[in-house]
Short mmCIF file of C-alpha atoms and ligand atoms in Angstrom, two decimals:
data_model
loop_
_atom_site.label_atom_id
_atom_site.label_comp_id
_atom_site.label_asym_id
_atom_site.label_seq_id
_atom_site.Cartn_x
_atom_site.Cartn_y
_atom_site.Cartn_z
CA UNK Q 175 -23.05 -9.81 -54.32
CA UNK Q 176 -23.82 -7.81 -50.97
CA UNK Q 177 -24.90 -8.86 -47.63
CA UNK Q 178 -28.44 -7.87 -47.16
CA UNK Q 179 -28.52 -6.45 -43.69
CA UNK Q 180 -25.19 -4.23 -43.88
CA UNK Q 181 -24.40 -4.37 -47.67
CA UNK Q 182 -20.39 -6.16 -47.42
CA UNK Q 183 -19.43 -8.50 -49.71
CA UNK Q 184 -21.56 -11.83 -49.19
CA UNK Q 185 -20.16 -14.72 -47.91
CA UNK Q 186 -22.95 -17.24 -49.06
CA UNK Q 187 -25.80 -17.05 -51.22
CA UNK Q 188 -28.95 -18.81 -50.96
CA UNK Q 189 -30.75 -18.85 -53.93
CA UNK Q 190 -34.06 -20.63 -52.84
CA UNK Q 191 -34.66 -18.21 -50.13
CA UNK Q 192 -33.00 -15.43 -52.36
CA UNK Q 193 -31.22 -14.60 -49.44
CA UNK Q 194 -27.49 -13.24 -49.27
CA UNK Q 195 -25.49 -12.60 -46.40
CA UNK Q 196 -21.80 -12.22 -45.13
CA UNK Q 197 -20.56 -14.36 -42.62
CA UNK Q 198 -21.73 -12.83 -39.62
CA UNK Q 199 -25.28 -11.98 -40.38
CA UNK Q 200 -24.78 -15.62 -41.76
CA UNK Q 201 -23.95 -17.40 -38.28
CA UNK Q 202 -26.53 -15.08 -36.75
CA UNK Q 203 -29.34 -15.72 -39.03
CA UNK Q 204 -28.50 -20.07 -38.87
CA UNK Q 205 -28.56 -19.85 -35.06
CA UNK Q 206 -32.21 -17.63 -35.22
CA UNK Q 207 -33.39 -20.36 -37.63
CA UNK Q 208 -32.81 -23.23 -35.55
CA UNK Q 209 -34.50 -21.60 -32.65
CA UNK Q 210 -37.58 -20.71 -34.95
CA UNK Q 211 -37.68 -24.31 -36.09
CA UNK Q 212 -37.24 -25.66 -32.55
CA UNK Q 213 -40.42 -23.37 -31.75
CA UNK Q 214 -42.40 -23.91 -34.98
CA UNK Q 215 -42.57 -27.47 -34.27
CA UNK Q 216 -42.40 -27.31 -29.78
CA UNK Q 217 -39.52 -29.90 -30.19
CA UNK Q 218 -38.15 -28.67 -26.63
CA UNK Q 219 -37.84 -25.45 -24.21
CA UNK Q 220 -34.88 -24.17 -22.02
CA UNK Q 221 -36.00 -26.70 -18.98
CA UNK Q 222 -35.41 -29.59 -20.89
CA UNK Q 223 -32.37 -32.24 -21.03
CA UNK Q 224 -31.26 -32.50 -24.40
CA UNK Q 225 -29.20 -35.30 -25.77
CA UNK Q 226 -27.49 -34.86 -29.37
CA UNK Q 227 -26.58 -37.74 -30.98
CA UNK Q 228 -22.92 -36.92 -32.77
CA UNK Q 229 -20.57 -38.45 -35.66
CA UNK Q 230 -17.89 -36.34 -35.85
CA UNK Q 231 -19.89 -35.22 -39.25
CA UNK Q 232 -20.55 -31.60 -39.59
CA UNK Q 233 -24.12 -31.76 -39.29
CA UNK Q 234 -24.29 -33.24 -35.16
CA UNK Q 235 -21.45 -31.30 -34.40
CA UNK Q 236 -23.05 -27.56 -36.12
CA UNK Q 237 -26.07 -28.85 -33.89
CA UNK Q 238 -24.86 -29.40 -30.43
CA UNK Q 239 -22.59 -26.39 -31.01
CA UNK Q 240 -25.94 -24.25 -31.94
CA UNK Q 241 -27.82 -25.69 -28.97
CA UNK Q 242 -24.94 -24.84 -26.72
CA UNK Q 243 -24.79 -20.96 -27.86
CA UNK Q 244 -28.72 -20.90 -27.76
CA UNK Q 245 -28.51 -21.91 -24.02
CA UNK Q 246 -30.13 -25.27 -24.26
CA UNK Q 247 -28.72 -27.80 -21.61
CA UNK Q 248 -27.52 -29.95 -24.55
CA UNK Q 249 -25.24 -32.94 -24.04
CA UNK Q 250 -23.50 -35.66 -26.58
CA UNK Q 251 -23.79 -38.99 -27.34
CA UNK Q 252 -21.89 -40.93 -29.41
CA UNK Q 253 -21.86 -44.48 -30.77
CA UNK Q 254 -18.16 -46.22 -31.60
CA UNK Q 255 -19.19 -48.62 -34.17
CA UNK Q 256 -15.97 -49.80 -35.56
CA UNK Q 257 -15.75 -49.40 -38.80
CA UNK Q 258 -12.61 -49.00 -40.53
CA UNK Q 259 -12.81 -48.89 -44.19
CA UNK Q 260 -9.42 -48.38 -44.41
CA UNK Q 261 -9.23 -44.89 -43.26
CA UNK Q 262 -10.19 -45.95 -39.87
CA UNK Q 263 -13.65 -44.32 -39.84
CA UNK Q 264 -14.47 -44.08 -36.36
CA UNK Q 265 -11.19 -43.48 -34.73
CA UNK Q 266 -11.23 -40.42 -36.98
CA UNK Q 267 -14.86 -39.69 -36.14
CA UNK Q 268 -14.53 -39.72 -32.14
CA UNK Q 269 -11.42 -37.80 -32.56
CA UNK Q 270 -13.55 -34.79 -34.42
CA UNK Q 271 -16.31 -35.22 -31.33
CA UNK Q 272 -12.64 -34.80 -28.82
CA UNK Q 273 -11.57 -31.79 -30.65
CA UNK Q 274 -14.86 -29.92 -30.44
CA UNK Q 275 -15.27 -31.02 -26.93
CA UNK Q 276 -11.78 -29.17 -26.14
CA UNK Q 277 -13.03 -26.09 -27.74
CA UNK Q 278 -16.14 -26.55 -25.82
CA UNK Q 279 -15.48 -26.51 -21.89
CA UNK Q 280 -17.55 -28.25 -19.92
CA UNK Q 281 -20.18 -30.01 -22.23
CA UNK Q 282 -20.78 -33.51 -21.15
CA UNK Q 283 -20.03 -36.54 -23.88
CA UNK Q 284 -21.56 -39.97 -23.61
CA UNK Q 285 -19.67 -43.05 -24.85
CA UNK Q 286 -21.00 -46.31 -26.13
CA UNK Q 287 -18.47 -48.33 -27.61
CA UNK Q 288 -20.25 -51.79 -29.36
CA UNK Q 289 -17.44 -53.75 -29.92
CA UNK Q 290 -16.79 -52.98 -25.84
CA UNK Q 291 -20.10 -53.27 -24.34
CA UNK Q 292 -21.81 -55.95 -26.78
CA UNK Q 293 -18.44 -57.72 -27.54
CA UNK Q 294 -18.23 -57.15 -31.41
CA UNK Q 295 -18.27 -54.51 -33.98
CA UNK Q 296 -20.80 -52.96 -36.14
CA UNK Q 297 -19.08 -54.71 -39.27
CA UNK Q 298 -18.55 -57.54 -37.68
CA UNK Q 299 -22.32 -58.42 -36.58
CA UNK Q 300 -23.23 -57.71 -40.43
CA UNK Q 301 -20.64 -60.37 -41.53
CA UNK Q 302 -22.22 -62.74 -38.88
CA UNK Q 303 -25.72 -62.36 -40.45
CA UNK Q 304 -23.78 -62.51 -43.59
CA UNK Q 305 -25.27 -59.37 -44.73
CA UNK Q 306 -23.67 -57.29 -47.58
CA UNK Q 307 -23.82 -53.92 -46.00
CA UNK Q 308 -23.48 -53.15 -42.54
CA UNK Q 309 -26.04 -50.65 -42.63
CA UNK Q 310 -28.97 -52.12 -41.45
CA UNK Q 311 -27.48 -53.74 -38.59
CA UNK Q 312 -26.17 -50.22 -37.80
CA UNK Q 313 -29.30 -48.34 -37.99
CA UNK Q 314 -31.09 -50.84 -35.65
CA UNK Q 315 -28.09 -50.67 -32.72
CA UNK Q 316 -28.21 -47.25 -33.06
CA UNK Q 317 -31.35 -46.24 -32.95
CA UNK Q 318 -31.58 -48.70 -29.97
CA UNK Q 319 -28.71 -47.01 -28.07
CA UNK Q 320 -29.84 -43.78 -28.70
CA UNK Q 321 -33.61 -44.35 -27.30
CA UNK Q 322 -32.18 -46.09 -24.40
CA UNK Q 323 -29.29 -43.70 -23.51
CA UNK Q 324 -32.02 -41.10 -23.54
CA UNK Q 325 -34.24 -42.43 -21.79
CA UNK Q 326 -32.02 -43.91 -18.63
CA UNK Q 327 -30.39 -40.79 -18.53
CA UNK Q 328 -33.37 -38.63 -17.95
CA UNK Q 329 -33.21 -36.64 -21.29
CA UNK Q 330 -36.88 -35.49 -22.20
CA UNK Q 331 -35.47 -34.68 -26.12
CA UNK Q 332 -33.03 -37.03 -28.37
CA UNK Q 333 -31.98 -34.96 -31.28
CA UNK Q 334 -30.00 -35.60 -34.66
CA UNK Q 335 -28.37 -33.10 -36.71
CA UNK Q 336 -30.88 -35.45 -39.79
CA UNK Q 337 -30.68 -31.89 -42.55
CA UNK Q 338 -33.32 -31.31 -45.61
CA UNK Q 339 -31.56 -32.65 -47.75
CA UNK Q 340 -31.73 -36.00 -45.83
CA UNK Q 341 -35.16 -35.74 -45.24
CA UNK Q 342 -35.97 -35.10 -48.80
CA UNK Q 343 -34.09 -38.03 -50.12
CA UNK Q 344 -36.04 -40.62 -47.58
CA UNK Q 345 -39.02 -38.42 -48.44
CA UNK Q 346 -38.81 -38.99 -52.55
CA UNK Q 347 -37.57 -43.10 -51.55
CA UNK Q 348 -41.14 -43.58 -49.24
CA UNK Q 349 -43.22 -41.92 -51.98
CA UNK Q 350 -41.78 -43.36 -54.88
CA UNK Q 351 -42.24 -47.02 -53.06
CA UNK Q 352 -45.31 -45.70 -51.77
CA UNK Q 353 -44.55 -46.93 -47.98
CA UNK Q 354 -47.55 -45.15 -46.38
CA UNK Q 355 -46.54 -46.17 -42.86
CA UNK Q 356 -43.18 -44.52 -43.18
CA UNK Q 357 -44.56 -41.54 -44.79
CA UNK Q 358 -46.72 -41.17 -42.01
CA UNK Q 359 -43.93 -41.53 -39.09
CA UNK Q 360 -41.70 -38.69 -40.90
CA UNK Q 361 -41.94 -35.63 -38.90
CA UNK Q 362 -39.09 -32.96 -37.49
CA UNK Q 363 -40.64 -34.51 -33.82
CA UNK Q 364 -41.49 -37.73 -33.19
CA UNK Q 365 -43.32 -37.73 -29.53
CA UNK Q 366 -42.94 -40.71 -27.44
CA UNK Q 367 -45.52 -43.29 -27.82
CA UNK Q 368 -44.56 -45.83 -25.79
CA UNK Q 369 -42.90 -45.73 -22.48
CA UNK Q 370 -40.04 -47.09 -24.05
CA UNK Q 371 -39.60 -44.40 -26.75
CA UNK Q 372 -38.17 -41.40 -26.23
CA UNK Q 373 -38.99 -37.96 -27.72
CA UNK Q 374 -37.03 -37.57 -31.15
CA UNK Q 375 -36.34 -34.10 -32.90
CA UNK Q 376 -34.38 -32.45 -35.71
CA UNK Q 377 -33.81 -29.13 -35.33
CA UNK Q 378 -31.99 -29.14 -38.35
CA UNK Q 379 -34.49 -29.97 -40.69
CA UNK Q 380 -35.13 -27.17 -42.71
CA UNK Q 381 -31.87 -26.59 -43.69
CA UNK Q 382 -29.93 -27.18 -46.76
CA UNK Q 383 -26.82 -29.57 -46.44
CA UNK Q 384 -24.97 -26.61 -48.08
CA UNK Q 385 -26.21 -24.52 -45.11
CA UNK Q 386 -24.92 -27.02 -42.46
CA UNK Q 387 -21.59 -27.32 -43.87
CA UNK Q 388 -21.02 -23.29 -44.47
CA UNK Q 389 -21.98 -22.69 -40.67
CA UNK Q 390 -19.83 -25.45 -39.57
CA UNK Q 391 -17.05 -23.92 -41.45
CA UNK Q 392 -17.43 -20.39 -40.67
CA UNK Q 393 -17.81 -21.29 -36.95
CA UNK Q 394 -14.34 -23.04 -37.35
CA UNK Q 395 -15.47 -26.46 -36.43
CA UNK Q 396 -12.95 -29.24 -37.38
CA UNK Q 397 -15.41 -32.49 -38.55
CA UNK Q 398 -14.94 -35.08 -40.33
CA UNK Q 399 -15.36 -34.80 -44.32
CA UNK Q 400 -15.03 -38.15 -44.80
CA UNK Q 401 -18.33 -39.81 -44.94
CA UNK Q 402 -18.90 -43.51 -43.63
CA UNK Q 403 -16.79 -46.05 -46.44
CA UNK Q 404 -20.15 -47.86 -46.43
CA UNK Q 405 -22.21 -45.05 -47.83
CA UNK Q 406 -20.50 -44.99 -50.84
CA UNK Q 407 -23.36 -46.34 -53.59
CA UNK Q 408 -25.88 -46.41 -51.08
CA UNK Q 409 -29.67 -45.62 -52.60
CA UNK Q 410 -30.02 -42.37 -50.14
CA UNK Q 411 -26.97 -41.14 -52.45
CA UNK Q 412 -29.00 -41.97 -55.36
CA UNK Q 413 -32.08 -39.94 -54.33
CA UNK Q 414 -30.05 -37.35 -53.33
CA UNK Q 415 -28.17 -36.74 -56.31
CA UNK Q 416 -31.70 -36.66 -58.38
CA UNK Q 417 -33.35 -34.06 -56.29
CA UNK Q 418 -29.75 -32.30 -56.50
CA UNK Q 419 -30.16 -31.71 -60.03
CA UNK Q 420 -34.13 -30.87 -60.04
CA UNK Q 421 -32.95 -27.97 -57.47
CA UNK Q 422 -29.99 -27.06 -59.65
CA UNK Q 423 -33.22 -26.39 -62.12
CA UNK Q 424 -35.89 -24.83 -59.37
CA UNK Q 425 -34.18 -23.41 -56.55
CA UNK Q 426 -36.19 -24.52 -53.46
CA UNK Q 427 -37.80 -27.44 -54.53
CA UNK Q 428 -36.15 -29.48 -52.44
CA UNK Q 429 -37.37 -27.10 -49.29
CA UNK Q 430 -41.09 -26.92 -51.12
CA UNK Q 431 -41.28 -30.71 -51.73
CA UNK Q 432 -40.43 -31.73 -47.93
CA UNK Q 433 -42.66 -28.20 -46.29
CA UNK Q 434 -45.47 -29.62 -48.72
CA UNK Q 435 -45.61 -33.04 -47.73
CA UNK Q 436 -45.71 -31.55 -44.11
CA UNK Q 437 -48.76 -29.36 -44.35
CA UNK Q 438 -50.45 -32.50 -46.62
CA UNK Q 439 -49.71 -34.62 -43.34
CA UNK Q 440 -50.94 -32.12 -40.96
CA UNK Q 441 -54.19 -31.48 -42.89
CA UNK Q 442 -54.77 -35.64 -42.30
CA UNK Q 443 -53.56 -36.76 -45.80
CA UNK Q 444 -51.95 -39.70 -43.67
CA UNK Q 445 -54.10 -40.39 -40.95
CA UNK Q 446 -55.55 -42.92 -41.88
CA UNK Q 447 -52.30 -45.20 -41.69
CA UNK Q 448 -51.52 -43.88 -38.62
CA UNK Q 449 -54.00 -45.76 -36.46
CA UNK Q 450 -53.21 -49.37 -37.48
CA UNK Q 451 -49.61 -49.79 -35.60
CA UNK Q 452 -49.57 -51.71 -32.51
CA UNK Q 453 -46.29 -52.04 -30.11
CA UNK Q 454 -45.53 -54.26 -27.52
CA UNK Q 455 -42.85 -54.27 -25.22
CA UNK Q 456 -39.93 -56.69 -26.00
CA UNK Q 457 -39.74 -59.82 -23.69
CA UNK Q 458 -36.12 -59.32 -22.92
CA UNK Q 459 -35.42 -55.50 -22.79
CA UNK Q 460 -38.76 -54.21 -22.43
CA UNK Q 461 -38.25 -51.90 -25.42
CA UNK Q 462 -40.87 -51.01 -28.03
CA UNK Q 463 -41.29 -53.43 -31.12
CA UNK Q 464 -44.34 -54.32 -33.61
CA UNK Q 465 -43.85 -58.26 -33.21
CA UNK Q 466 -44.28 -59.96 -29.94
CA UNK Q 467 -41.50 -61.21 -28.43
CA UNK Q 468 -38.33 -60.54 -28.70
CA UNK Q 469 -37.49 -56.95 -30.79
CA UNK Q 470 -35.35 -56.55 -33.14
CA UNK Q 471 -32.34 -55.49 -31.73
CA UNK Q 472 -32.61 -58.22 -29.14
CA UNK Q 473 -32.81 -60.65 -31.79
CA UNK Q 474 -29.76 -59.29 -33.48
CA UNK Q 475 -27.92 -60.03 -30.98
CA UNK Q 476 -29.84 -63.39 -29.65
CA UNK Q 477 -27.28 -65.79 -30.73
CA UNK Q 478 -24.34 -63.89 -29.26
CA UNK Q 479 -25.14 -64.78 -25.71
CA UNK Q 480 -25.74 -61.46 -24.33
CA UNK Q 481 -29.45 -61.99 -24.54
CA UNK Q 482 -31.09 -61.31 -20.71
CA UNK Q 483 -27.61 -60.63 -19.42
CA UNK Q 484 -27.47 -56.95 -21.90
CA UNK Q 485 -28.46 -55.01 -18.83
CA UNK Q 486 -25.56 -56.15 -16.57
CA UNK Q 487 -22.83 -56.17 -19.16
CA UNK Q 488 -20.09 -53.34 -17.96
CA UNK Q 489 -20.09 -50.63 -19.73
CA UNK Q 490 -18.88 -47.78 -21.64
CA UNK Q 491 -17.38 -44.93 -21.04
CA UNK Q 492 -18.31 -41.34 -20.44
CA UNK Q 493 -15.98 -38.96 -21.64
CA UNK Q 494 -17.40 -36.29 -19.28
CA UNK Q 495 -19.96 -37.54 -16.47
CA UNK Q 496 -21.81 -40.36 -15.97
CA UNK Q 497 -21.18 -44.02 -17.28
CA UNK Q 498 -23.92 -45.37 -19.56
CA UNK Q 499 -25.41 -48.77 -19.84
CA UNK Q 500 -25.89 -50.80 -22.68
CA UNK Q 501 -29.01 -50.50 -24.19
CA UNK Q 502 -31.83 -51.60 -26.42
CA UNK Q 503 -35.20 -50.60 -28.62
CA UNK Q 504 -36.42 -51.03 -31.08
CA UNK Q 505 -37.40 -47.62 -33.03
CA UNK Q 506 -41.11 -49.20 -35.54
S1 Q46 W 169 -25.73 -46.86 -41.67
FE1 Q46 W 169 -24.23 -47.61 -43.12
FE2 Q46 W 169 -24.46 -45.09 -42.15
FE3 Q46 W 169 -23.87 -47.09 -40.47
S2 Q46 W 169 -22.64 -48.36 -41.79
FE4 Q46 W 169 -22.04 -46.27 -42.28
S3 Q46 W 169 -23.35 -45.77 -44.01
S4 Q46 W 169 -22.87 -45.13 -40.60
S5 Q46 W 169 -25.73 -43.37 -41.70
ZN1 ZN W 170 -23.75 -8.58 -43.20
ZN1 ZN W 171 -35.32 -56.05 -26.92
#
């Protein structure tokens, strides 16, 4: 198989856009996509402050890397939750996010370590609501660190490296339960709706998982294979394994199922769930939540003592730049 545009041997081979290329035209034509996406949907322009939320996986690192060569002022963030699983997770993960940062001169990295700033781990929180899985404890702090790091550090644009493939699979979970509400909030931007939400994009999410992971090696980055030890068996997996094997059988029908459901939104398929949601602002950190009072996050954490005091509790660390508070949202 040949390269399309100068006819070498093809590196990779996309079958749904019936597309080969070898690895230069590849890296070009990735970096040219993401900039078309970022247009398509106006998720953010050269004057903005863009914050990139990063694992150590390959998909945050293959974005902030693409931002950077685009020219975007694009800087990191990222979360130490503390989770071992006996390959010590997130000592491994920050040390992916250090290595790219040496390769990297001069980007800026923002730390927030929970086990420093709100005293215990992501892990250990679960265990003290004596949940099974840490999981939803760790989508709610960091969701809540995100919107809060972007927003007190002046960054118009929050971005996750989120691919299609992880779109699809919450996608074919929110149709298959039917959760209207969700449908009707999942969109490559999400614009701020409250003064306590900041802007949310994913420039990534018209590509292919495969895609990610070939630019990410071909650009030499060094991330982390591993995934989380609590993903293992986790229902996303499930969903994405299923529409794995329905695009083994129709190339692109991954990319048609989650383009589709856009253009249905667009065209007001959902709009009539969209009106309903009211937020307040939470009592203690002023972040957005659906229920008066407290918000979630806030309540999480509402028997640890930190309560009011969350704003004045020292902090983390920045790498590179500024220190950054503790925070706290609630994402609806
Ligand atoms: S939620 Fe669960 Fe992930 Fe948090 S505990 Fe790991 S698997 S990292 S996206
Ligand atoms: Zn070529
Ligand atoms: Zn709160």
């Amino acid at each position: 198989m040949h390269c399309r545009k100068c006819h070498q041997t093809a590196a990779f081979n996309m079958r749904h856009h019936k597309l080969a290329l070898c690895q230069d035209h590849y890296l070009e034509w990735f970096v040219a996509q993401t900039q078309k996406t970022i247009e398509r949907y106006k998720m953010f322009g050269r004057d903005d402050k863009v914050l990139v939320a990063v694992s150590g996986g390959k998909d945050s690192l293959a974005l902030w890397d693409v931002l950077l060569q685009l020219g975007y002022q694009a800087d990191g963030l990222y979360i130490g939750q503390g989770i071992d699983g006996g390959i010590g997770y997130s000592d491994l993960s920050r040390q992916k996010i250090d290595i790219f940062i040496e390769q990297h001169t001069g980007v800026k990295l923002h730390v927030v370590d929970v086990d420093q700033v709100y005293g215990q781990t992501i892990p250990q929180v679960a265990d003290q609501h004596r949940a099974s899985k840490p999981c939803s404890a760790c989508g709610l702090i960091k969701r809540h660190i995100m919107n809060r790091v972007a927003l007190e550090e002046g960054y118009t644009c929050l971005t996750t490296g989120h691919n299609l493939d992880d779109e699809a699979a919450v996608l074919f979970l929110n149709t298959l339960r039917w959760q209207t509400q969700y449908l009707a909030r999942q969109s490559p931007i999400l614009e701020a709706t409250h003064p306590g939400l900041a802007r949310k994009a994913k420039p990534f999410c018209r590509f292919y998982e495969r895609e990610t992971a070939a630019y990410a090696i071909m650009r030499g980055l060094d991330y982390l294979y591993a995934e989380c030890p609590y993903a293992v068996g986790s229902t996303t997996i499930t969903y994405k394994n299923l529409l794995n094997e329905l695009e083994d059988a129709q190339p692109g029908a991954k990319l048609h199922f989650y383009l589709s459901f856009l253009s249905a939104r667009d065209a007001g398929f959902l709009d009539v769930v969209t009106e309903d949601v009211v937020l307040n602002s939470c009592d203690n950190c002023g972040q957005p939540t659906t229920s008066p009072g407290l918000c979630a996050f806030c309540r999480l954490w509402q028997n640890r003592s930190i309560g009011k005091d969350t704003h004045v509790i020292p902090v983390s660390v920045s790498l590179v730049g500024t220190p950054v508070m503790p925070v706290g949202e609630e994402i609806y």
